[in-house]
Every structure is written in C-alpha cells, then in structure tokens.
Amino acid sequence: MKIGIVRFPGSNCEVDCLEAWRVIGQDPVMIWHQETSVKGLDLIVLPGGFSYGDYLRTGAIARFSPIMNDVIRFAKDGGLVWGICNGFQILTECGLLPGALLRNAGLHFVCSPQYLRVESNGTVFTNEYKQGQIIQIPVNHGEGNYTIDDEGLKSLQENNQIVFRYATSNGQVHRNGNPNGSRENIAGIVNKEGNILGMMPHPERVVEDIIGGVDGRGMFLSVLKHFERRGQRGA
Amino acid sequence: MEPKVWREMGLNDEEYEKIKRLMAREPNFLEVGIFSVMWSEHCSYKTSKPILKKFPIEGPQVLQGPGEGAGIVDIGDDLAVVFKMESHNHPSAIEPYQGAATGVGGILRDVFSMGARPVAVLDALRFGPLEEGNNKLLLSGVVGGIGGYGNSIGIPTVGGDVYFHSSYSGNPLVNAMAVGILEHKHIAKAVATGVGNPVMVVGAKTGRDGIHGATFASVELTEESESKRSAVQVGDPFMEKLLMEACLELIQADIIVGIQDMGAAGLTCSSSEMADHGDSGIEMDLSLVPRRETGMTPYEIMLSESQERMLVVPKAGKEREVEEVFIRWGLEATVVGRVTDDGRLRLIEDGKIVADMPVKALTDEAPVYHRPTREPSYYQELKQVNLENVELKESAENVLLALLTNPTIANKEWVYRQYDHQVGTNTVVVPGGDAAVLRVRGTRKGIAMTTDCNSRFVYLDPYIGGALAVIEAAQNIVCVGAKPLAITDCLNFGNPEKPEIFWQFEQACAGISEACRILETPVTGGNVSLYNETPGRAIFPTPMIGMVGLLEDIGQVLGNQIGTEGEQIYIVGELEGEISGSEYLAVFENLEAGLLPELNLQAIKERLKFILKLNKPGLLQAAHDVTEGGLAVALAEMTAACGADISINSSSELKTLFGERLGRIIISVPKKHADAVESLAKADGIPLCYLGESKGINLRIKVNGRECLNIPLGKYRPLYEQTIRNIMDSENEE
Amino acid sequence: MLKANVTVTLKKSILDPQGSAVERALKSMKYPVESVRIGKFMEVVLSENDRSKAEEIMHEICRKLLSNPVIEDYSFELEG
C-alpha cells in the first residue's frame, strides 16, 4: 500500500508517523503542504503538530493549504484519511468530520498516558482490536475537548461512528477518565462512510515497547490488513 | 556626552574612559550603547571570567568546549551530543509566560545554530513557597510558557527539577537546557571569515522588543522592574520551527561559513562575536535590516532582542541559495553587509557611517574585574549550630507524610503533564525517572540527561555544595544506567559586587571544578546569572548543573521503580545520613544550618562505577539515589507497584530515615542476583547494606527490631502524587 | 481604507471554561458579576473603500476563516 503523510510547516509528529509505519514494515512518503495532488496514494495521514502555528484556531488555516483541496477530493471519493490530534482538528475544520475541538476543560495542555475503550472494531482502522477492548494510547493536546450538538451526537451514535472513548484503567467510560472534558468521552470518530478517521490520542507513540508500549500497533496493522485483503480480492 | 547617558546604560565612569581610549575619540550615542551591552556581565563575563577560567574543560570526549553557542561531546558512530543551559530569570520574574517561552526559544537556537537537531529540553525551576505572594502565578505562567513553546515547536520537554524556597520569592529561577544530536561533519560555528562574504539577517523581522535585555539581566530586580516590561520579548514558536528547519537545511547543504543566534544584545552581539572569532571585521547597512516597526533608529536596530532571528555568513555567491531555502520555509533572508579584513564593526545608515569601532575593543578589551571576596559571617555561625539534640518531633509516619507532601519533594506530575515529553518518539525514560533517557535513532545507543542543584547545601558550604550538585547529577545519570560524560552549568548568584556573594561564587565554582575533575565530566559551557536579588535579599547560591551521559546499549536502561515481590533491597554507601542541611531540619525545626559531611569524591566515584558494573550484566531491577528527605522518602518514591519490608539496625532512627548525605544509592536486586551483587561489593570494597525486600502493599520499616513506620501505598502515593495539583488547581476557587 | 473590528465568541450553547474560570475569580473577589464569556478581538484593515462591498467581504472572511460556525459566533463593525 502507498501511504502519504502531509507535512505542514508546523507539523511535528510527521516523522513519528513515518517511523511508526516503518516499524510495521511500510515506507510512506512525505507530502509538502504546497503540493497539489495526492494521486496514487491509498492512505493519507494528517499528523499532529501546529500546522500553521494554530494561533487563530487549531487546524483553521491548514484547511486552506494547497494540498488540502486534493485531500478533501480524495476523501470524498472514498479514499482513506487518518487524522491524528492536529489532523483531527483539521478534519473537523474542513467539515469532513462533524463537531469541533475546544480548549481542554481543565485549561491546561495535557500530555499523559490514556486508557481508551474501543467502541467500534468494525472500521478499517480498528478491526485488529476486540470490541470493547481497553487500550492505552497517550494524549498530547491543549484543545482536544470534542463538542457536537445533540442532533449530531445522535447521528454519530446511530451510525456507529464513535470509535474510541476515554476510559478509566478498569475500562469504565466515566468523567474521571476524561482528560479534556470531551462530550460523551469521545476520543475518536469516523465519518458515516467509515473512510475518514479523526482521533486525539497518538497511536504512533505506542508501537514499540522501548518507548512505552505497543497498544497503537493494532491501528497500523488493521489498515495494512485491509489493503492486503483488498489486494487478494483484486488478484 | 553627559555622564548620565552612559551610567543609565550600565557603564561606570572608568569604563567610559577606557572606551574613549580604545576609540581614540569620543564615542557617539550608538557606539556607547553597543559598548554597554558588549561589556555587560551577560555578554562579557567581566566579573566571572577569572573564576570560570579555572573549570576543567578538556577530555577525550569533548569536541567543543566553552566559547561557542553550545558544548559538543562525542558519543561515537560519528555522532555527538550538543547541549547547553541558560537562564531567563529576570524576564520570567516580570512576565512568566513569555519569559520562560523565550528562554526555551533562545537555548534551542543555541543548539541548532551549531548544526544539531534539538531532541530534548529540560527545565530547572526555582520558586518561592507556593503559599506566598504571586509564586503560584509564576509557576503557572512559567510552566505554561515552557509548554507553549516546546510543545508547538515539537521538541519534547523530558526533565528538569523544581524546588521551592523563600529565597526565590520575587526572583524565580528559570534555567532551560537543550540537547541536540549532530553528525560530526555538520558542526557549524559562529564565525565570520572570507573578505567580501555577505552577511545576512534571517528569520523574523526586527522590532523594538527587549532593548537592553542584556543589561537588564545584569541588575538587581526592584519594584521599578515591573514597569520595565518593554524589556521582555515575545516568542513565536511557529516562526522558530520554520527557522530551525531552514537553518539545519543550510548547514547540511554546506553553503555557509558561519551562523549565530541573535540572543542577548541581538545584532550587536552576534556580529561582533562572529567577527571576533574570525579575526575579521563586519560592515552592515542598517537600512537593509527588515523591520516590523517604522521609524526605528540605528540604536534600536542594533540593540533589539526580537526573537527567532539569526545572523548568517554564506559562502560567497551562495546568497541566492540561502534565500531560496528560507523562502521555501516562508521566511526572509536579507543581505545586510559583508565581511571585511580591517577588524572593525562599521555600521552605515542612508549612506552615512553611524558607528565605527574596533571589534576587539568590544570583545577582548572588555574589562575584567577581580572582585574582592569575603567569607560571610553566617558561614561559620551556621556550621557551628549544635544539632546533637535534634530529635524526631513526630512519629516517623507523620514525618514521612509531611515530607512527601512538601512541594520540593512531592511528585511534579502537575508540571510535566503540561509538557509534550514524547514527541519524536525517542523518549525511553519519561519525567519521573532519575534522569531522562532518549534513544539515538539508527544506533543502539541512548543518551541520559538531568539538571540538579540543592542550593541549601551550596548556601551552607558553597565549596561542598557546588561539588554535591555535580555528584547529584552524576548519580542520576548512573541510576538510569548511563555513564556521565560532561556538564553545562547555569550559575545563579546574587550581586557579585558584594564580597560575600562573590565568595560564594568563587567557592562553588571551585567545588564544581574539583568534582568535575574527579568524575571526568568536563565543563563544556554554560551561563552566568548574577544580580539575582530582590530588595535586601539574595537568592540561595544556585549553580545549576546540567549533565549528559551515554548508554552504549539502550537495552541496559535502568528504572527507579521496584517491580515485584521478593526483590532484595540494598543501599550502596552509608546507611545513615546527617541532619545538617536536611529537609527534615528545615521543615520540622525551621532551621537551615549545620556542618555538611566531608566530601569523599573518590569513594563516591567508585560507587557510581559499581552501579554501572552491576547494571551491565543485568543484575539490577532499579536504582534511585537518596537525596532530599533521606532514605524513607527515597523508598517511598521507589514503591508504586509493590510495597517493601525494611529492617535495619542503627543508632539513630532520625539520621537513618531522614538524614541526608550524597553518594548513596538504593538498589533493588532480583533475588537470583543477590549473591552476585554482595560478592562483587565485597571484592570491590564498596559499602553495601541490606535493607530488606519488596513485599505486599505497605511500606514497612523496622529500626532495631521496632516497627516505626507502616503505611499502605494507597495512602502515601496519592498524597505524594496529588499535592502540587491540589495546590495549583485550587486557584480558581480562591 | 476601512477597518473592521471583529469579535468572535463561543456560541452561547458551548461551555467556555476560560470564561467560567474568570467568572469564578471575579465572584470570589466579591464583584457583582453575573457571567463572563471570553472571545477574540481582531482588527482587519481592508483596502476596499466601498462600505457595502467591505461588509460582504467581511462576512465571507468571518465565515470562512476567522470563526468556526460550528462553535463560534462573530460580529463586526466597520470604521473609517
């Protein structure tokens, strides 16, 4: 499979994503924000960071960068797009995912290991996990407080679009396990079609034991297997 | 010129006379301004130089010692570690968020201007007690600023330390250390050579911010300082990220001769130092410098401390390529002058020469002061305070809980949770370990780093205290399994014109030198911050030590947490500590006094080697040094997953549980390796004392067969972990 | 040249933790404060002199970039 990682001038997790894919045995390409095409790619990763400084709102300016026009087209055509942290913020700013990310309720930036409950293992990104599995993936953000109106929330629930929820160590989805005040403890969602995923936690930080765990590997493997299966069907 | 002019700029009358002699004429206003910053303590080290010269700076591992932007130490495989620590105390006292943020920005530029990609930041912070004055706001602002800058630029903040003491009320210390990794062939220097080579200003535009910051850093803080806010710069981490990427690209493309950060004293300091290092001259046309504001005078342009700028000397004919790199990153690069061979700094505006001065007059000719020293009267007095009758005031259990909830000792999670400590995915030991450890990609190696200084020890005995700061750093490096390599320092002291303060400075530096010599960790650079005083009171002398170490094999990284039941726990070194200068004495007797134990550097060195020798074949589960709060606190810190059952014999419960003495390390050994550890200690003549084993969910300590402490993990861990958060997050409810 | 003074605030339905923190602080200082909302203020200087055109442009700028309609409201006044 061919993976592209979009590099905005203020991205800072793009190399981490690249290295994580390498651990899984893939070799993604970097796409500079001033490029205009994502042709030939199977998956686009929007990495964490502060795309254009994020002084106005996180992700607000990235949406208007040259490459994003084609990423939006690619996504609407059903291409796989995976936004992590700032990438999630950009996806909501573009309207590719519903809702928005506000400043953390505690007002502080939070960098910490975080338990998540896998709410849906039916997506391309999560089928290596068990439904309801508790995994530990760190969060690292100042604005991860997911918000959405009642109607939008209902729609997310009805279409099984909530992928991860923040949880306590014993797997309870409870206020105590919520690092940023996000609505319904939502940590990650997909669009209705399931080809666009946005999440605040950083799975690329947990793919090797030496740096703190391997709970994030499942996501990379899920996507990889999806393409392998598709390849076999095609052949 | 009126004497008032130069005096207000911080020059004294003799200095002005010397300038006149060097210039062989009356200098104009701009020239006096330039001399005043170049001859400030911050740029010239005029007071500290005679002392700093005595530091050991050589070693086979040292590739670059003091004098450049940062020190460089070899780690093999054609790789090197670049590191330096610098203070931003005064700006942080006045505007904590921006002061701390720009402190991080400045030290990062020092590292990437050497050609290294920064991989980590550490911050050593000192504040007054949280319940006093605006200290809570200062801590909150400083931590926010460090996070705000480091998190955005994408360099992990992996460690540091935080102490609280009343001497820092109103004069907090914010010392930032940056660490980078470099391929030998990419070492860049701050030098201007090659007559006719262009001189370029790159990065952000120049505004009026921070004018006279360097001078400002060299005077005492008074109430007026509050109104000097114009001296504080504002940081733009996004701009810095772009500047960093562009500069690293330039250096790796091998199209430049030299590069230097515009830090303190901005264009003045960078141009004169680069010309000085190259034994050349520089001529600049100030009308070409890109500005953010209109109507700026040459004086303002030369002294501006606008952040995120660099001065670059490209190879001749490469200016177009430099420009192209910067344009790609959305930045400006502008030719403002050229290198000359006449050894002069010549400034032009609108075709007229507005300043013309010999470079060496600004640098080499800066005055050097051999300040008088005098042993302060407190020194002997405090040494002689009789502590023989000090006894345990409360039950050992209550004492332990009080110490664990003392903010200096309590867990600092509230602080480091606000720092991205994992970006780059190289952080192997995150904050909370004895030292931070990062893997070095593409190798099996790891680098360890720490910052340390117990200023109470330095106050009580500057010589011993200075040495102990180095020892504590080395202990922390060894406790993660790394070999200490070298240090950087940040010497924070009061007003050096007071002989008692200068005595502290001289003594502490001598102690640091001695410890560095014995431990073979040379000084590769650093920074001096003097005049840390609020009206009537100097800070405790605080020579902060930043140390780096090397793990040949990252697989040998060692933690500080006891793992499972049945591990054998020992202390390497003396079982008993001393009450003098201890946290116990400060908290329970409200006394900071006593005679510190004699230094035995050689013995401590042997112990540190011993720890590494045990760790290499994997005989250890954990190691942790015994520092503030003594043995009981160290044990409480090591027990989160499993409790411990400790039984010791000693003549003094107080000295054993809460006494302090450096050179002591607790180790936890898997049962199967216990015999091996004991016989190695015997063979090497290392003092080793068995304490007990890991067991259950309580920390239980018996002294002479009597149980004096038995507390469940579930009780003391939450107290230890939540103290600072509880204090800080209560601010909105007040 | 016309100048637009733009105010962007979180929608009333969105919790504003910064505003709430300031509100609590002011109340604890015993000021007669009902509520506090925190927003952003921006000055945009336009090179357009026609007021009605400027107004149109500002609405577009505000919708597209300066605010996120999912969570924020905006208003502006033209000056000059």
Short mmCIF file of N, CA and C in Angstrom, two decimals, chain B residues 600-646:
data_model
loop_
_atom_site.label_atom_id
_atom_site.label_comp_id
_atom_site.label_asym_id
_atom_site.label_seq_id
_atom_site.Cartn_x
_atom_site.Cartn_y
_atom_site.Cartn_z
N ASN B 600 34.01 12.95 49.99
CA ASN B 600 34.98 11.95 49.58
C ASN B 600 34.67 11.57 48.14
N LEU B 601 35.15 12.42 47.25
CA LEU B 601 34.77 12.29 45.84
C LEU B 601 35.23 10.96 45.24
N GLN B 602 36.42 10.55 45.64
CA GLN B 602 36.96 9.31 45.08
C GLN B 602 36.07 8.12 45.45
N ALA B 603 35.65 8.09 46.71
CA ALA B 603 34.80 6.99 47.16
C ALA B 603 33.47 6.99 46.41
N ILE B 604 32.92 8.18 46.21
CA ILE B 604 31.64 8.27 45.51
C ILE B 604 31.80 7.82 44.06
N LYS B 605 32.91 8.22 43.47
CA LYS B 605 33.17 7.80 42.10
C LYS B 605 33.18 6.27 41.98
N GLU B 606 33.83 5.63 42.96
CA GLU B 606 33.90 4.15 42.94
C GLU B 606 32.50 3.55 43.03
N ARG B 607 31.65 4.17 43.85
CA ARG B 607 30.27 3.65 43.99
C ARG B 607 29.50 3.79 42.68
N LEU B 608 29.68 4.92 42.02
CA LEU B 608 28.96 5.13 40.76
C LEU B 608 29.40 4.10 39.72
N LYS B 609 30.71 3.85 39.69
CA LYS B 609 31.23 2.84 38.77
C LYS B 609 30.65 1.47 39.09
N PHE B 610 30.52 1.22 40.39
CA PHE B 610 30.00 -0.06 40.86
C PHE B 610 28.56 -0.28 40.36
N ILE B 611 27.74 0.78 40.44
CA ILE B 611 26.35 0.67 39.97
C ILE B 611 26.35 0.28 38.49
N LEU B 612 27.19 0.95 37.71
CA LEU B 612 27.23 0.64 36.28
C LEU B 612 27.72 -0.79 36.03
N LYS B 613 28.66 -1.20 36.87
CA LYS B 613 29.19 -2.56 36.74
C LYS B 613 28.10 -3.61 37.03
N LEU B 614 27.26 -3.33 38.02
CA LEU B 614 26.16 -4.25 38.34
C LEU B 614 25.10 -4.25 37.24
N ASN B 615 24.88 -3.06 36.66
CA ASN B 615 23.80 -2.95 35.68
C ASN B 615 24.13 -3.60 34.35
N LYS B 616 25.40 -3.56 34.00
CA LYS B 616 25.79 -4.03 32.67
C LYS B 616 25.34 -5.48 32.40
N PRO B 617 25.63 -6.41 33.32
CA PRO B 617 25.13 -7.78 33.08
C PRO B 617 23.68 -7.97 33.53
N GLY B 618 22.98 -6.89 33.84
CA GLY B 618 21.55 -7.01 34.16
C GLY B 618 21.24 -7.50 35.56
N LEU B 619 22.08 -7.15 36.54
CA LEU B 619 21.85 -7.62 37.91
C LEU B 619 20.84 -6.76 38.68
N LEU B 620 20.45 -5.62 38.09
CA LEU B 620 19.59 -4.69 38.84
C LEU B 620 18.19 -4.59 38.26
N GLN B 621 17.22 -4.43 39.16
CA GLN B 621 15.86 -4.10 38.74
C GLN B 621 15.67 -2.59 38.74
N ALA B 622 16.21 -1.91 39.77
CA ALA B 622 16.01 -0.47 39.89
C ALA B 622 17.13 0.15 40.69
N ALA B 623 17.35 1.44 40.47
CA ALA B 623 18.30 2.21 41.28
C ALA B 623 17.75 3.61 41.46
N HIS B 624 17.98 4.17 42.63
CA HIS B 624 17.47 5.51 42.92
C HIS B 624 18.37 6.14 43.97
N ASP B 625 18.79 7.38 43.73
CA ASP B 625 19.69 8.00 44.71
C ASP B 625 18.90 8.60 45.87
N VAL B 626 19.57 8.66 47.00
CA VAL B 626 18.94 9.19 48.21
C VAL B 626 19.29 10.67 48.30
N THR B 627 18.29 11.53 48.18
CA THR B 627 18.56 12.97 48.26
C THR B 627 17.62 13.61 49.28
N GLU B 628 16.91 14.67 48.90
CA GLU B 628 16.08 15.40 49.86
C GLU B 628 15.09 14.46 50.56
N GLY B 629 15.07 14.54 51.86
CA GLY B 629 14.13 13.73 52.63
C GLY B 629 14.73 12.41 53.10
N GLY B 630 15.87 12.04 52.55
CA GLY B 630 16.57 10.86 53.05
C GLY B 630 16.01 9.53 52.56
N LEU B 631 16.44 8.48 53.30
CA LEU B 631 16.16 7.09 52.91
C LEU B 631 14.66 6.78 52.83
N ALA B 632 13.90 7.23 53.82
CA ALA B 632 12.48 6.88 53.84
C ALA B 632 11.76 7.46 52.63
N VAL B 633 12.09 8.70 52.28
CA VAL B 633 11.47 9.33 51.12
C VAL B 633 11.88 8.59 49.85
N ALA B 634 13.16 8.25 49.74
CA ALA B 634 13.64 7.54 48.55
C ALA B 634 12.90 6.21 48.38
N LEU B 635 12.70 5.50 49.51
CA LEU B 635 11.97 4.22 49.43
C LEU B 635 10.52 4.44 49.01
N ALA B 636 9.91 5.49 49.54
CA ALA B 636 8.52 5.78 49.18
C ALA B 636 8.42 6.10 47.70
N GLU B 637 9.43 6.77 47.18
CA GLU B 637 9.42 7.11 45.75
C GLU B 637 9.57 5.87 44.87
N MET B 638 10.27 4.86 45.40
CA MET B 638 10.53 3.65 44.59
C MET B 638 9.38 2.65 44.62
N THR B 639 8.43 2.86 45.52
CA THR B 639 7.39 1.85 45.71
C THR B 639 6.04 2.36 45.22
N ALA B 640 5.71 2.05 43.98
CA ALA B 640 4.38 2.37 43.48
C ALA B 640 3.65 1.08 43.14
N ALA B 641 4.38 0.12 42.59
CA ALA B 641 3.76 -1.13 42.16
C ALA B 641 3.72 -2.16 43.29
N CYS B 642 4.67 -2.06 44.21
CA CYS B 642 4.81 -3.08 45.25
C CYS B 642 5.39 -2.42 46.49
N GLY B 643 4.97 -2.84 47.66
CA GLY B 643 5.49 -2.30 48.91
C GLY B 643 6.86 -2.85 49.25
N ALA B 644 7.33 -2.56 50.46
CA ALA B 644 8.65 -3.06 50.86
C ALA B 644 8.66 -3.28 52.37
N ASP B 645 9.42 -4.28 52.75
CA ASP B 645 9.58 -4.63 54.16
C ASP B 645 11.03 -4.39 54.51
N ILE B 646 11.29 -3.36 55.29
CA ILE B 646 12.67 -2.94 55.55
C ILE B 646 12.98 -3.15 57.03
#
